[in-house]
Short mmCIF file of C-alpha atoms and ligand atoms in Angstrom, two decimals:
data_model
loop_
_atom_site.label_atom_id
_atom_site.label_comp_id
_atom_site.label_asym_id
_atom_site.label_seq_id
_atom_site.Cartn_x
_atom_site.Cartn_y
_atom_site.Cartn_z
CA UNK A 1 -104.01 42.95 3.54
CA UNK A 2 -104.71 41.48 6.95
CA UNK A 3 -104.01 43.35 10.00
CA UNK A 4 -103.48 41.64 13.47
CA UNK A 5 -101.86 43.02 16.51
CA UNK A 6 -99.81 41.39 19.31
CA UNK A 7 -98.56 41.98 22.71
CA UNK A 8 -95.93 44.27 23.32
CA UNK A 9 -92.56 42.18 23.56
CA UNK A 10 -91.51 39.22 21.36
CA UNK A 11 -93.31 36.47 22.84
CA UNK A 12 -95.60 34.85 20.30
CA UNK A 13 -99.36 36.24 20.99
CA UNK A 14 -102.46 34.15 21.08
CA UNK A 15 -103.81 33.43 17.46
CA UNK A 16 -107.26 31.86 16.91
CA UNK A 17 -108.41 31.36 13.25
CA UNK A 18 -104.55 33.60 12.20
CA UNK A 19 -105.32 36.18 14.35
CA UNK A 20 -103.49 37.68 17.12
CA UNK A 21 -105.54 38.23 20.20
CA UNK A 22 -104.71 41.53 21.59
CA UNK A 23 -102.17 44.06 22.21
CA UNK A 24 -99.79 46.92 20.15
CA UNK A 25 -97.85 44.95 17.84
CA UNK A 26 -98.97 44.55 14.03
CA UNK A 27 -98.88 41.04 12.35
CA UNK A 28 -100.32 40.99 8.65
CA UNK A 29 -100.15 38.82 5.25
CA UNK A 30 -97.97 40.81 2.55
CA UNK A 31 -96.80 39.81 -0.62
CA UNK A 32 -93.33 39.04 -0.43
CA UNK A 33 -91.04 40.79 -3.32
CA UNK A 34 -86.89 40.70 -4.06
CA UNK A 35 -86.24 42.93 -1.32
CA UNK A 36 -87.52 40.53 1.52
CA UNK A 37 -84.48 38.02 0.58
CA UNK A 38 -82.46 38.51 3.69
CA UNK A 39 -85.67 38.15 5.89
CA UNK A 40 -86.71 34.70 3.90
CA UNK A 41 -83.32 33.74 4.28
CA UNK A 42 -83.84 34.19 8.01
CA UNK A 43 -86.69 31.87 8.28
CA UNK A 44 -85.36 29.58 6.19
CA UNK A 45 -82.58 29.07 8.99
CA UNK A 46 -85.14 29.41 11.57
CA UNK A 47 -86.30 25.35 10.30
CA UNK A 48 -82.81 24.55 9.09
CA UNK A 49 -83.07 24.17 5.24
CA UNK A 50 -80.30 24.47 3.04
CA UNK A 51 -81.13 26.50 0.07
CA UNK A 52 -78.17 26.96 -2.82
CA UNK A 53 -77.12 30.46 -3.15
CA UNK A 54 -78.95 32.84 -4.83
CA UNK A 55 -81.87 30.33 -4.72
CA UNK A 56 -84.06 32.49 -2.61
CA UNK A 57 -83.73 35.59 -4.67
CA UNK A 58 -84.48 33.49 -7.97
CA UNK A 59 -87.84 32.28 -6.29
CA UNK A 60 -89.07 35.32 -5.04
CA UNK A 61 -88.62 36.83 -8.71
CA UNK A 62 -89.87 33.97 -10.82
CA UNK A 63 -92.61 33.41 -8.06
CA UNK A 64 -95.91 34.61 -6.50
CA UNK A 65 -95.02 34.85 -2.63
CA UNK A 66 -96.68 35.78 0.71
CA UNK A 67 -95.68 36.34 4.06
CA UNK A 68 -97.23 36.94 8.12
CA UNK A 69 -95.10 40.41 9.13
CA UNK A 70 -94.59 40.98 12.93
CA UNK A 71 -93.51 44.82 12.31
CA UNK A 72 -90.88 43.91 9.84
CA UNK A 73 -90.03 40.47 10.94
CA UNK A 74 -90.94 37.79 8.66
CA UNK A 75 -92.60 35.36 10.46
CA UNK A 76 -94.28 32.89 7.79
CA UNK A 77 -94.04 32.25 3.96
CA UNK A 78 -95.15 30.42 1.30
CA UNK A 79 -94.41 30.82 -2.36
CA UNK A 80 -97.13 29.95 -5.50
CA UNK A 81 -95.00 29.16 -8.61
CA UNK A 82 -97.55 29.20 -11.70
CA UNK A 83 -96.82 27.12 -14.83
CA UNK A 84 -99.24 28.43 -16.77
CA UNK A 85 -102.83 27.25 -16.23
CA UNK A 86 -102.18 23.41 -15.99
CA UNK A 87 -100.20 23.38 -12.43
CA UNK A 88 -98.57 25.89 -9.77
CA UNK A 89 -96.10 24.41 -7.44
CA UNK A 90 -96.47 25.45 -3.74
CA UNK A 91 -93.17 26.07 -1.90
CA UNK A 92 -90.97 27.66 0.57
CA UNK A 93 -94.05 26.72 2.92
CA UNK A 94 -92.65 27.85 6.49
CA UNK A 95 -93.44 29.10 9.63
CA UNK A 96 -91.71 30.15 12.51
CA UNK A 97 -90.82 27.68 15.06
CA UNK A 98 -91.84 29.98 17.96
CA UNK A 99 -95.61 30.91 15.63
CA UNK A 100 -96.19 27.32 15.20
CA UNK A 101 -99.38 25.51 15.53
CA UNK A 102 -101.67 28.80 16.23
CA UNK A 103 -103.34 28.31 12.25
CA UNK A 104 -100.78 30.73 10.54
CA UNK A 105 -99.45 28.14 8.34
CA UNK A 106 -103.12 26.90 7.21
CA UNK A 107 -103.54 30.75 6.45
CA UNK A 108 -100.56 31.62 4.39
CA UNK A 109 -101.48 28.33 2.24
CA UNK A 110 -104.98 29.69 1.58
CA UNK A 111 -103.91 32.95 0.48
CA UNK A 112 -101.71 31.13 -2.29
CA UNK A 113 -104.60 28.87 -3.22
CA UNK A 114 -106.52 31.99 -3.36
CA UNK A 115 -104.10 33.87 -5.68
CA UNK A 116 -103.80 30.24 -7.79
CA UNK A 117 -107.66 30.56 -8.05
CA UNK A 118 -107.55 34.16 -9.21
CA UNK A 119 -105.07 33.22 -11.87
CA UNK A 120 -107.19 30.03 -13.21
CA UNK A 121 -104.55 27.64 -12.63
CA UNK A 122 -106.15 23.85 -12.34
CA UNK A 123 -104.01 22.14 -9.80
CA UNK A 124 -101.76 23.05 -7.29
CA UNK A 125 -98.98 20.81 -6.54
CA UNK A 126 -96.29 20.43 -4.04
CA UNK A 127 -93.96 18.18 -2.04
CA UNK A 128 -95.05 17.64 1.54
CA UNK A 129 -92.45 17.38 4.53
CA UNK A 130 -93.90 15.24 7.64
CA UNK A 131 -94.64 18.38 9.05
CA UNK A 132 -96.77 20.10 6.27
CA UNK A 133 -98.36 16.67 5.57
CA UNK A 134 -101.52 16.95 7.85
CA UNK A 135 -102.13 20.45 7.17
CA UNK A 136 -101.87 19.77 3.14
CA UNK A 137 -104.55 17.15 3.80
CA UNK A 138 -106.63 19.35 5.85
CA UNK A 139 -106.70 21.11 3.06
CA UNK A 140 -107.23 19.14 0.17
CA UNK A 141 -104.53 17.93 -1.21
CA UNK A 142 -104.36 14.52 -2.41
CA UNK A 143 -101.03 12.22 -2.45
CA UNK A 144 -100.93 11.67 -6.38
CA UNK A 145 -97.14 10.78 -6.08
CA UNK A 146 -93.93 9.86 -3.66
CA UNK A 147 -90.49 11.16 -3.84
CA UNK A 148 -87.32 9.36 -2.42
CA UNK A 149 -84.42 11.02 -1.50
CA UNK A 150 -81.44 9.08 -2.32
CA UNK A 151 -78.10 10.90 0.02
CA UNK A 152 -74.29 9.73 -0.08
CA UNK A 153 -71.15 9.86 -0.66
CA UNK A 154 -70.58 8.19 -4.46
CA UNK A 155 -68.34 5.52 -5.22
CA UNK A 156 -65.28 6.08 -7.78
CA UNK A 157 -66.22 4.32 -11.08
CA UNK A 158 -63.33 3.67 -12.76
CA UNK A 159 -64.22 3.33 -16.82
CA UNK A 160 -62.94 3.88 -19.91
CA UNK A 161 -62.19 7.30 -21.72
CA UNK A 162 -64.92 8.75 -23.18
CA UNK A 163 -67.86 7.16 -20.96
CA UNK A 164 -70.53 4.92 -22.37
CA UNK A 165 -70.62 4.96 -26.35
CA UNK A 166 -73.19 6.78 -27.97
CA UNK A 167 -73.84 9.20 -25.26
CA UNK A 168 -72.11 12.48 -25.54
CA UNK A 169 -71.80 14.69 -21.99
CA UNK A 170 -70.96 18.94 -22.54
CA UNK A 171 -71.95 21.73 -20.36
CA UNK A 172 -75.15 23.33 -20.97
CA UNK A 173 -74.40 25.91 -23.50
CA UNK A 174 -76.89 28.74 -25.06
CA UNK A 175 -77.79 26.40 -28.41
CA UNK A 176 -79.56 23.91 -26.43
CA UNK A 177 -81.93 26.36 -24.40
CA UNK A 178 -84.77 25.80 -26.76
CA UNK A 179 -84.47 22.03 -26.68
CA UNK A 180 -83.97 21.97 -22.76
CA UNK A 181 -87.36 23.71 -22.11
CA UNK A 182 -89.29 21.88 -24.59
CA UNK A 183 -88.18 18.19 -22.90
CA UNK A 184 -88.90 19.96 -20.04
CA UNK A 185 -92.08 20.48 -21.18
CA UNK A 186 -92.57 16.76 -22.63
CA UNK A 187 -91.67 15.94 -19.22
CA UNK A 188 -93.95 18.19 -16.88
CA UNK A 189 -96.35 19.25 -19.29
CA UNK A 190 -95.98 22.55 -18.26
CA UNK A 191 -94.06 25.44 -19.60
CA UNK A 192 -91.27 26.46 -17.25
CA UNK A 193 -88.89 28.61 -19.32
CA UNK A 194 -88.78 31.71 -16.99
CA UNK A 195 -88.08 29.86 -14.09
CA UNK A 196 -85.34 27.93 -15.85
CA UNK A 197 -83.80 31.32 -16.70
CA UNK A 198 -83.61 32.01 -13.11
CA UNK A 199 -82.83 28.63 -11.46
CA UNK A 200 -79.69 28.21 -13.90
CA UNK A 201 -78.04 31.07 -12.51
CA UNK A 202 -77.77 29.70 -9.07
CA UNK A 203 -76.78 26.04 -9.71
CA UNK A 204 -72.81 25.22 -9.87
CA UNK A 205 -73.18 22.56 -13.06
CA UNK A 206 -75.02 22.37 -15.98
CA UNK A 207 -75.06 19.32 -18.40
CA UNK A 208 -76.59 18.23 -21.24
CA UNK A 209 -76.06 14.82 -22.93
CA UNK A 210 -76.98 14.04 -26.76
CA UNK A 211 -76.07 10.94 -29.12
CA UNK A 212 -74.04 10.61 -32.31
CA UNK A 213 -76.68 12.40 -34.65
CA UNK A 214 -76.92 15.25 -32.09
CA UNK A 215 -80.57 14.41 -30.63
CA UNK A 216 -81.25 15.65 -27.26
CA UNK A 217 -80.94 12.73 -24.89
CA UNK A 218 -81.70 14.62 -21.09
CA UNK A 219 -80.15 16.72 -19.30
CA UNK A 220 -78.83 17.56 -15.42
CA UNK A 221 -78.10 20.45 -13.19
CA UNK A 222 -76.09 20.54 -9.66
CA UNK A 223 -76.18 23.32 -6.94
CA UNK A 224 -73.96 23.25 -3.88
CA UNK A 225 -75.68 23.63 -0.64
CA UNK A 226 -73.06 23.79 2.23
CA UNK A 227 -71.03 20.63 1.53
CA UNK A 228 -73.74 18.85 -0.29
CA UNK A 229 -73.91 18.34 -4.02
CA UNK A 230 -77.58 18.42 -4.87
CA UNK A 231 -78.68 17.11 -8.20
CA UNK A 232 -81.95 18.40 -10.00
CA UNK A 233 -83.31 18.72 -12.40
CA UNK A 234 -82.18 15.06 -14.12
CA UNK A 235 -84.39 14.14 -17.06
CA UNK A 236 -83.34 11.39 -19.63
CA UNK A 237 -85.25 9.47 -21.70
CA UNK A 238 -83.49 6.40 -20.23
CA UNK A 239 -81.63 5.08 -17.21
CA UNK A 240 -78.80 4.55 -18.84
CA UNK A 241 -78.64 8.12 -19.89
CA UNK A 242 -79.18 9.15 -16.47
CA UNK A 243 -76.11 7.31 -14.85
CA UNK A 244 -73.98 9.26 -17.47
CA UNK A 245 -75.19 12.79 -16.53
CA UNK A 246 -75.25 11.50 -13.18
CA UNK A 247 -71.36 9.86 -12.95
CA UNK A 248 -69.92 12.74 -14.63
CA UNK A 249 -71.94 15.37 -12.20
CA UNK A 250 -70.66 13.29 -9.27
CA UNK A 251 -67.32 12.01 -10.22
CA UNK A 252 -65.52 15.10 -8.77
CA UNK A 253 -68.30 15.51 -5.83
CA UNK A 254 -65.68 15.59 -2.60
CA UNK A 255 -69.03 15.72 -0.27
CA UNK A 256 -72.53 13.72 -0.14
CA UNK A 257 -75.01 13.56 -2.91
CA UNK A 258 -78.55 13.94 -2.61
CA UNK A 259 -81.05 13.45 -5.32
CA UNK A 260 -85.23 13.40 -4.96
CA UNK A 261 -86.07 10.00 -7.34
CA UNK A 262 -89.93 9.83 -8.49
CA UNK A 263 -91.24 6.83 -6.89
CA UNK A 264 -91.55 4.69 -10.64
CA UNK A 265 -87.72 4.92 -11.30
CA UNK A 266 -86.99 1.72 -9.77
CA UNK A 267 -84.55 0.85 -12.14
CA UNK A 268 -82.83 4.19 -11.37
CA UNK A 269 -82.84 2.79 -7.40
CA UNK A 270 -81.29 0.24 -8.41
CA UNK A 271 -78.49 2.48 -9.77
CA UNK A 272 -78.30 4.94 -7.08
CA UNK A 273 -78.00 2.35 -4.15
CA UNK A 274 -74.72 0.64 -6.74
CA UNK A 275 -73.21 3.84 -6.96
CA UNK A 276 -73.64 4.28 -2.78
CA UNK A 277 -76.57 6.26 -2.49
CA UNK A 278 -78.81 5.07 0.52
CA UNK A 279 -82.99 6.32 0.24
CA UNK A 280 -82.78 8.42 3.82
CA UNK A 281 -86.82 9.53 3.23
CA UNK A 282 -90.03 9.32 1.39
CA UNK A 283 -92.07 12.20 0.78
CA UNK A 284 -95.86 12.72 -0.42
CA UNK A 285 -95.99 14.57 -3.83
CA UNK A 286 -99.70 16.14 -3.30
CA UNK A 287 -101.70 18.08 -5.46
CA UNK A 288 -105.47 20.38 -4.77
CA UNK A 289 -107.66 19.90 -7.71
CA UNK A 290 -107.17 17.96 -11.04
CA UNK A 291 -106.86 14.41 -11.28
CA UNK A 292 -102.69 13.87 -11.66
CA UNK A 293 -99.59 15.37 -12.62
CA UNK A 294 -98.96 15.93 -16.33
CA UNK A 295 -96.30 14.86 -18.56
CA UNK A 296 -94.20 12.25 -19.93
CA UNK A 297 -92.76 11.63 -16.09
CA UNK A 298 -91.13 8.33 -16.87
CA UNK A 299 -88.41 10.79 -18.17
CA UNK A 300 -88.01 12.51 -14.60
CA UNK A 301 -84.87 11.11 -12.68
CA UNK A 302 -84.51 13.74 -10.63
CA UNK A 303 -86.72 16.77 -9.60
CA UNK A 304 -85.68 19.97 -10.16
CA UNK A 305 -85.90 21.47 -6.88
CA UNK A 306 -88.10 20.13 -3.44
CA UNK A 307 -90.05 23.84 -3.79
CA UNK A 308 -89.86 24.31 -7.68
CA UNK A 309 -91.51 20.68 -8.79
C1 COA B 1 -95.68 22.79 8.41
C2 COA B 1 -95.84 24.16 9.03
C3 COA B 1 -95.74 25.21 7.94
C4 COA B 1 -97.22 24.25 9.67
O1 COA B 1 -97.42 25.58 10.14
P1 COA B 1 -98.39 25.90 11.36
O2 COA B 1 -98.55 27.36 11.45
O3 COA B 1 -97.92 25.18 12.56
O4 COA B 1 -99.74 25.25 10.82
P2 COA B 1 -101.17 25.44 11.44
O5 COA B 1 -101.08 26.02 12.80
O6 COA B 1 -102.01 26.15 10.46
O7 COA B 1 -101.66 23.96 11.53
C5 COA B 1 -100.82 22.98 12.16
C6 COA B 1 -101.57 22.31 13.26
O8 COA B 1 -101.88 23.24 14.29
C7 COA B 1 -103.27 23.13 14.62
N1 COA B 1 -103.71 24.44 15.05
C8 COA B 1 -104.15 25.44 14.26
N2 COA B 1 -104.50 26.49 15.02
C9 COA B 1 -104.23 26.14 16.30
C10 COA B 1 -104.35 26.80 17.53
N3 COA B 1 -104.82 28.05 17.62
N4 COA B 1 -103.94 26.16 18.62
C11 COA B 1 -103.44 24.91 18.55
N5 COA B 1 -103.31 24.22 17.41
C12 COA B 1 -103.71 24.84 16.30
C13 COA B 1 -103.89 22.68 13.34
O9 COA B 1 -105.14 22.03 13.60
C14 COA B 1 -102.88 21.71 12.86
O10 COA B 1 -103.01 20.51 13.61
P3 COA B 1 -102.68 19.11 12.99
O11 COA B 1 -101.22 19.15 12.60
O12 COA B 1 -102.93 18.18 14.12
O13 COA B 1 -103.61 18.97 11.82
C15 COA B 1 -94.79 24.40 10.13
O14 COA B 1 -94.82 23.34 11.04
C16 COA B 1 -93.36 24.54 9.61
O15 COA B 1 -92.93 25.61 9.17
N6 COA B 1 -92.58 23.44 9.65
C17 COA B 1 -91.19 23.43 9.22
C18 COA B 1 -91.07 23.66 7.72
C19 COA B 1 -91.93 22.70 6.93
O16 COA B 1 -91.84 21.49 7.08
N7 COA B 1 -92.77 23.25 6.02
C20 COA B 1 -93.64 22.50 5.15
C21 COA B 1 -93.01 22.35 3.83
S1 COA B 1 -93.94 21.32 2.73
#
């Protein structure tokens, strides 16, 4: 544990190399656990993300997270999720708007790529936001990947009963929990069962789709963040299997849409931009040590969350 301390009142201190310069008040790195929910949840409003609810609490249980203290104020976090020893995602990566720029956020990073280290995990990955860009690269991390977010309102489809033939859409029920995580794992090429577990407890839809003979075809999950429908994970093992999960999760959407699309899907563009989507941004997937992602990621329509991976 790292202890700083700060002047007296609640004006950020001086901080050279993530520590404060002088004074009474104490500023130190602690692992974050369940209990500092409503104090993430702070910060996270401090920035202005829009996490679905629950969320928060479902990442600080599934995940490995640290935090700069002022007293008891949450000032900075970050948040290691480790999929076994092939990849950790990096997320929740946020400081304070007033602690900015004075190396905190450089220092929280570290001590996740420290505890990554001590854990033996290979690569580190995580999606970048303009602002966490230059001090990923600083860092190490490579670009290896892009993300598009796709955002709108959808367009009424008017089709037949039934939707397209051969594809079969039902809610996500406990038979095909084994099958789910193991495409997942096809997908990723990690194993990400216990954060499943968690994450499907805070998202408002859950489908799966599967053909005549019962085979596993992909699958999609929705979480509503304010009046946003947010879609992730979608994974199919084609496009056209995607636009089914997708059209029935959206159908009934009375808000926007956003989805984050894997830069190959073209095709799935395409289909997004038809059904009114517009791409609003394009963010660096980056990744500290190891060559590239792994998995079958021509499967990936959607990502499952912009902290998860
Ligand atoms: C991205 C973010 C976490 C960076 O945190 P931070 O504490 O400002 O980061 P650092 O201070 O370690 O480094 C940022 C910059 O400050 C500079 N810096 C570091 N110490 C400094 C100091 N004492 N004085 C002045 N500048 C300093 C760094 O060189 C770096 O400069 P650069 O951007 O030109 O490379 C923060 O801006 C943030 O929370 N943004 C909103 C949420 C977000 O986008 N998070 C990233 C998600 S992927």
């Amino acid at each position: 544990m790292e202890n700083h301390s700060e002047d007296a009142d609640n004006r950020p201190g001086m901080v050279e190399n993530g520590r404060v310069a002088n004074g009474a008040r104490t500023l130190r790195i602690q692992p974050l656990t369940a209990a500092d929910e409503q104090r993430l949840s702070a910060l996270v409003g401090e920035v202005g993300w829009g996490v679905a609810p629950g969320r928060l609490n479902a990442m600080l249980t599934v995940g490995k997270g640290f935090g700069h203290f002022l007293d008891e104020t949450l000032i900075t976090s970050s948040i290691l999720f480790p999929y076994g020893r092939e990849l950790a995602f990096l997320g929740m990566v946020i400081v304070h708007p007033l602690w900015q720029r004075k190396g905190l956020g450089s220092a929280i990073v570290k001590k996740c790529l420290e505890l990554a280290e001590e854990l033996g995990v290979n690569r580190v990955g995580l999606l970048a936001t303009d602002a966490g860009y230059p001090l990923y690269r600083s860092l190490g991390f490579e670009t290896v990947e892009r993300v598009h977010r796709y955002i709108g309102k959808p367009k009424r489809i008017t089709r037949g009963r039934g939707g397209h033939v051969g594809i079969h859409i039902r809610p996500l029920g406990e038979t095909d929990w084994t099958e789910l995580i193991s495409m997942d794992q096809e997908v990723t090429g990690v194993l990400r069962k216990e954060t499943y577990m968690a994450f499907v407890k805070t998202v408002t839809t859950a489908i799966v789709a599967r053909d005549g003979q019962g085979q596993l075809l992909g699958y999609a999950m929705a979480s509503e963040v304010g009046d946003m429908l947010i879609i992730g994970p979608l994974h199919a093992t084609a496009t056209e299997v995607a636009t089914e999960l997708a059209l029935h999760l959206t159908q009934s959407a009375l808000g926007q849409v956003r989805i984050d699309v894997p830069a190959g899907q073209t095709e799935w563009m395409r289909v997004l931009l038809a059904l009114g989507l517009e791409e609003v941004h394009v963010s660096p997937m980056m990744l500290y040590g190891g060559q590239g992602l792994p998995g079958q990621r021509t499967w990936m329509f959607g990502i499952m969350d912009a902290a998860l991976g």
